[in-house]
Coordinates of C-alpha atoms and ligand atoms in Angstrom, one line a residue:
X6 CA -2.2 25.1 -28.6
X7 CA -0.7 21.8 -27.7
X8 CA 2.4 23.6 -26.3
X9 CA 0.2 25.9 -24.2
X10 CA -1.7 22.9 -22.8
X11 CA 1.6 21.1 -22.1
X12 CA 3.0 24.2 -20.3
X13 CA -0.2 24.6 -18.3
X14 CA -0.2 21.0 -17.3
X15 CA 3.4 21.1 -16.1
X16 CA 2.8 24.3 -14.2
X17 CA -0.2 22.8 -12.5
X18 CA 1.8 19.6 -11.7
X19 CA 4.6 21.7 -10.4
X20 CA 2.3 23.7 -8.2
X21 CA 0.7 20.5 -6.8
X22 CA 4.2 19.1 -6.0
X23 CA 5.4 22.3 -4.3
X24 CA 2.2 22.7 -2.3
X25 CA 2.1 19.1 -1.1
X26 CA 5.8 18.3 -0.8
X27 CA 6.0 18.0 3.0
X28 CA 2.6 16.6 3.8
X29 CA 2.2 12.9 4.4
X30 CA 1.0 11.0 1.4
X31 CA -2.5 9.5 1.3
X32 CA -0.6 6.3 0.8
X33 CA 0.7 6.6 4.4
X34 CA -2.8 6.5 5.8
X35 CA -3.6 3.5 3.6
X36 CA -0.5 1.8 5.0
X37 CA -1.5 2.6 8.6
X38 CA -4.9 1.0 7.9
X39 CA -3.2 -2.1 6.5
X40 CA -1.0 -2.3 9.6
X41 CA -4.1 -2.0 11.8
X42 CA -5.9 -4.8 9.9
X43 CA -2.9 -7.1 10.1
X44 CA -3.0 -6.6 13.9
X45 CA -6.7 -7.4 14.0
X46 CA -6.0 -10.5 11.9
X47 CA -3.3 -11.7 14.3
X48 CA -5.5 -11.2 17.2
X49 CA -8.3 -13.1 15.4
X50 CA -6.0 -16.0 14.7
X51 CA -5.1 -16.3 18.4
X52 CA -8.7 -16.4 19.3
X53 CA -9.7 -18.6 16.4
X54 CA -12.2 -15.8 15.6
X55 CA -12.4 -16.6 11.9
X56 CA -15.0 -14.0 11.0
X57 CA -12.8 -11.2 12.4
X58 CA -9.9 -12.6 10.4
X59 CA -12.1 -12.8 7.3
X60 CA -13.3 -9.2 7.7
X61 CA -9.7 -7.9 8.2
X62 CA -8.5 -9.9 5.2
X63 CA -11.2 -8.3 3.0
X64 CA -10.3 -4.9 4.2
X65 CA -6.7 -5.5 3.3
X66 CA -7.6 -6.9 -0.1
X67 CA -9.8 -3.9 -0.9
X68 CA -7.7 -1.1 0.5
X69 CA -8.3 2.3 -1.1
X70 CA -6.0 3.6 -3.7
X71 CA -4.1 6.8 -3.6
X72 CA -5.8 9.8 -5.4
X73 CA -4.9 10.4 -9.0
X74 CA -2.5 13.4 -8.4
X75 CA -0.6 11.3 -5.9
X76 CA -0.4 8.4 -8.2
X77 CA 1.2 10.7 -10.8
X78 CA 3.8 11.8 -8.3
X79 CA 4.5 8.2 -7.2
X80 CA 4.7 6.9 -10.8
X81 CA 7.0 9.9 -11.7
X82 CA 9.3 8.9 -8.8
X83 CA 9.2 5.2 -9.3
X84 CA 9.8 5.3 -13.1
X85 CA 10.4 1.8 -14.4
X86 CA 10.3 0.4 -10.8
X87 CA 6.6 0.9 -10.9
X88 CA 6.1 -2.5 -12.6
X89 CA 7.7 -4.3 -9.6
X90 CA 6.0 -2.0 -7.1
X91 CA 2.6 -2.8 -8.6
X92 CA 3.6 -6.5 -8.6
X93 CA 4.2 -6.4 -4.8
X94 CA 0.8 -4.8 -4.4
X95 CA -0.7 -7.6 -6.5
X96 CA 0.9 -10.2 -4.3
X97 CA -0.5 -8.5 -1.3
X98 CA -4.0 -8.6 -2.8
X99 CA -3.8 -12.2 -3.8
X100 CA -2.5 -13.3 -0.4
X101 CA -5.2 -11.3 1.4
X102 CA -7.9 -13.0 -0.8
X103 CA -6.4 -16.3 0.1
X104 CA -6.5 -15.5 3.8
X105 CA -10.1 -14.4 3.5
X106 CA -11.1 -17.7 1.8
X107 CA -9.2 -19.8 4.3
X108 CA -10.9 -17.9 7.2
X109 CA -14.3 -18.5 5.6
X110 CA -13.5 -22.2 5.7
X111 CA -12.2 -21.9 9.3
X112 CA -9.0 -23.5 8.2
X113 CA -6.5 -22.2 10.7
X114 CA -3.4 -23.6 9.1
X115 CA -4.3 -22.2 5.7
X116 CA -5.0 -18.9 7.3
X117 CA -1.6 -18.8 8.8
X118 CA 0.1 -19.9 5.5
X119 CA -1.7 -17.1 3.7
X120 CA -0.9 -14.7 6.5
X121 CA 2.8 -15.5 6.0
X122 CA 2.6 -14.9 2.3
X123 CA 0.9 -11.6 3.0
X124 CA 3.5 -10.4 5.5
X125 CA 6.2 -11.4 3.0
X126 CA 4.6 -9.3 0.3
X127 CA 4.4 -6.3 2.7
X128 CA 8.0 -6.8 3.8
X129 CA 9.4 -7.3 0.2
X130 CA 7.9 -4.0 -0.9
X131 CA 9.1 -2.2 2.2
X132 CA 12.6 -3.5 1.9
X133 CA 12.8 -2.7 -1.8
X134 CA 11.3 0.7 -1.9
X135 CA 10.4 2.3 1.4
X136 CA 13.7 3.9 2.3
X137 CA 14.1 5.6 -1.0
X138 CA 10.5 6.5 -1.1
X139 CA 10.5 8.1 2.4
X140 CA 13.7 9.9 1.5
X141 CA 12.3 11.3 -1.7
X142 CA 8.9 12.4 -0.5
X143 CA 9.8 13.6 3.0
X144 CA 13.4 14.0 3.8
X145 CA 14.4 15.9 0.7
X146 CA 11.8 18.5 1.3
X147 CA 12.9 19.6 4.8
Ligands
HEC208 C1 3.7 -1.9 -3.2 C2 4.6 -1.6 -2.0 C3 4.0 -1.8 -0.7 C4 3.3 -2.8 -0.2 C5 2.9 -4.1 -0.9 C6 3.0 -2.6 1.2 N1 3.6 -1.4 1.6 FE1 3.4 -0.6 3.4 N2 4.5 1.0 2.8 C7 5.0 1.2 1.5 C8 5.6 2.5 1.4 C9 6.2 3.2 0.1 C10 5.5 3.1 2.7 C11 6.0 4.5 3.1 C12 4.8 5.4 2.9 C13 5.0 6.8 3.5 O1 5.7 7.0 4.5 O2 4.3 7.7 2.9 C14 4.9 2.1 3.5 C15 4.7 2.3 4.9 C16 4.0 1.4 5.7 C17 3.7 1.6 7.1 C18 4.2 2.8 8.0 C19 3.1 3.9 7.9 C20 3.5 5.0 8.8 O3 2.8 5.2 9.9 O4 4.5 5.8 8.5 C21 3.0 0.5 7.5 C22 2.5 0.3 8.9 C23 2.8 -0.3 6.4 N3 3.4 0.2 5.3 C24 2.1 -1.5 6.4 C25 1.9 -2.4 5.4 C26 1.3 -3.7 5.4 C27 0.7 -4.3 6.7 C28 1.4 -4.2 4.2 C29 0.9 -5.5 3.7 C30 -0.4 -5.9 4.1 C31 2.0 -3.3 3.3 N4 2.4 -2.2 4.1 C32 2.3 -3.5 2.0 C33 4.8 0.4 0.4 C34 4.2 -0.9 0.5

C-alpha cells in the first residue's frame, strides 16, 4: 500500500513537472510585482510621498507565495541551498517592513537606508541563484 502511494505520488509529480516544464513559474509573476512596487517606492521617495512608499513597502513585505506544487519543484531543485534562499527572502521581508515603518514616520533618510537594504537583499538572491534557476526551469526544457 505504501509503495503504491509512493509510486502514485511520484507519477503525479512527474506529470506535473512534464506538463509545466516550459511555462513561466508563478514566482516570476511575484517577482514582476516586486519590481513594480520597487519602482513605485522610488518614485514615492522622489516626491516625498510617504504614504505611497508605505503602501508599496507593505505590498513587497506581503508578496504572495508560490503555489504548493511549485514550491515542491523549487525545493527539489534548490536542495540544501533552500535554507539560504529562504534567508534572502527573510531579509527582503524585514527590510520591507523597516521601509514601511520609516515611511509611516515620514523619515526620508531611514526610508532610503531601508530601501538600500531591500535592494541588496534582492540583488544577493539574484546573484546567488537566478542564473542557475532560470537555466534549470526554462533553458533545459527547450
Ligand atoms: C529568495 C530569492 C529572491 C529574492 C529575495 C528576490 N528575488 Fe527576484 N528573482 C528570483 C528568481 C529565482 C528569479 C527568476 C524567476 C523566474 O524567471 O522564474 C527572479 C526574478 C526577478 C525579476 C525578473 C522577472 C522577469 O520578468 O523575468 C525581477 C524584476 C525581480 N526578480 C525582482 C525582485 C525584487 C525587486 C526583489 C526584492 C524586493 C527580489 N526580486 C527578490 C529570486 C529572488
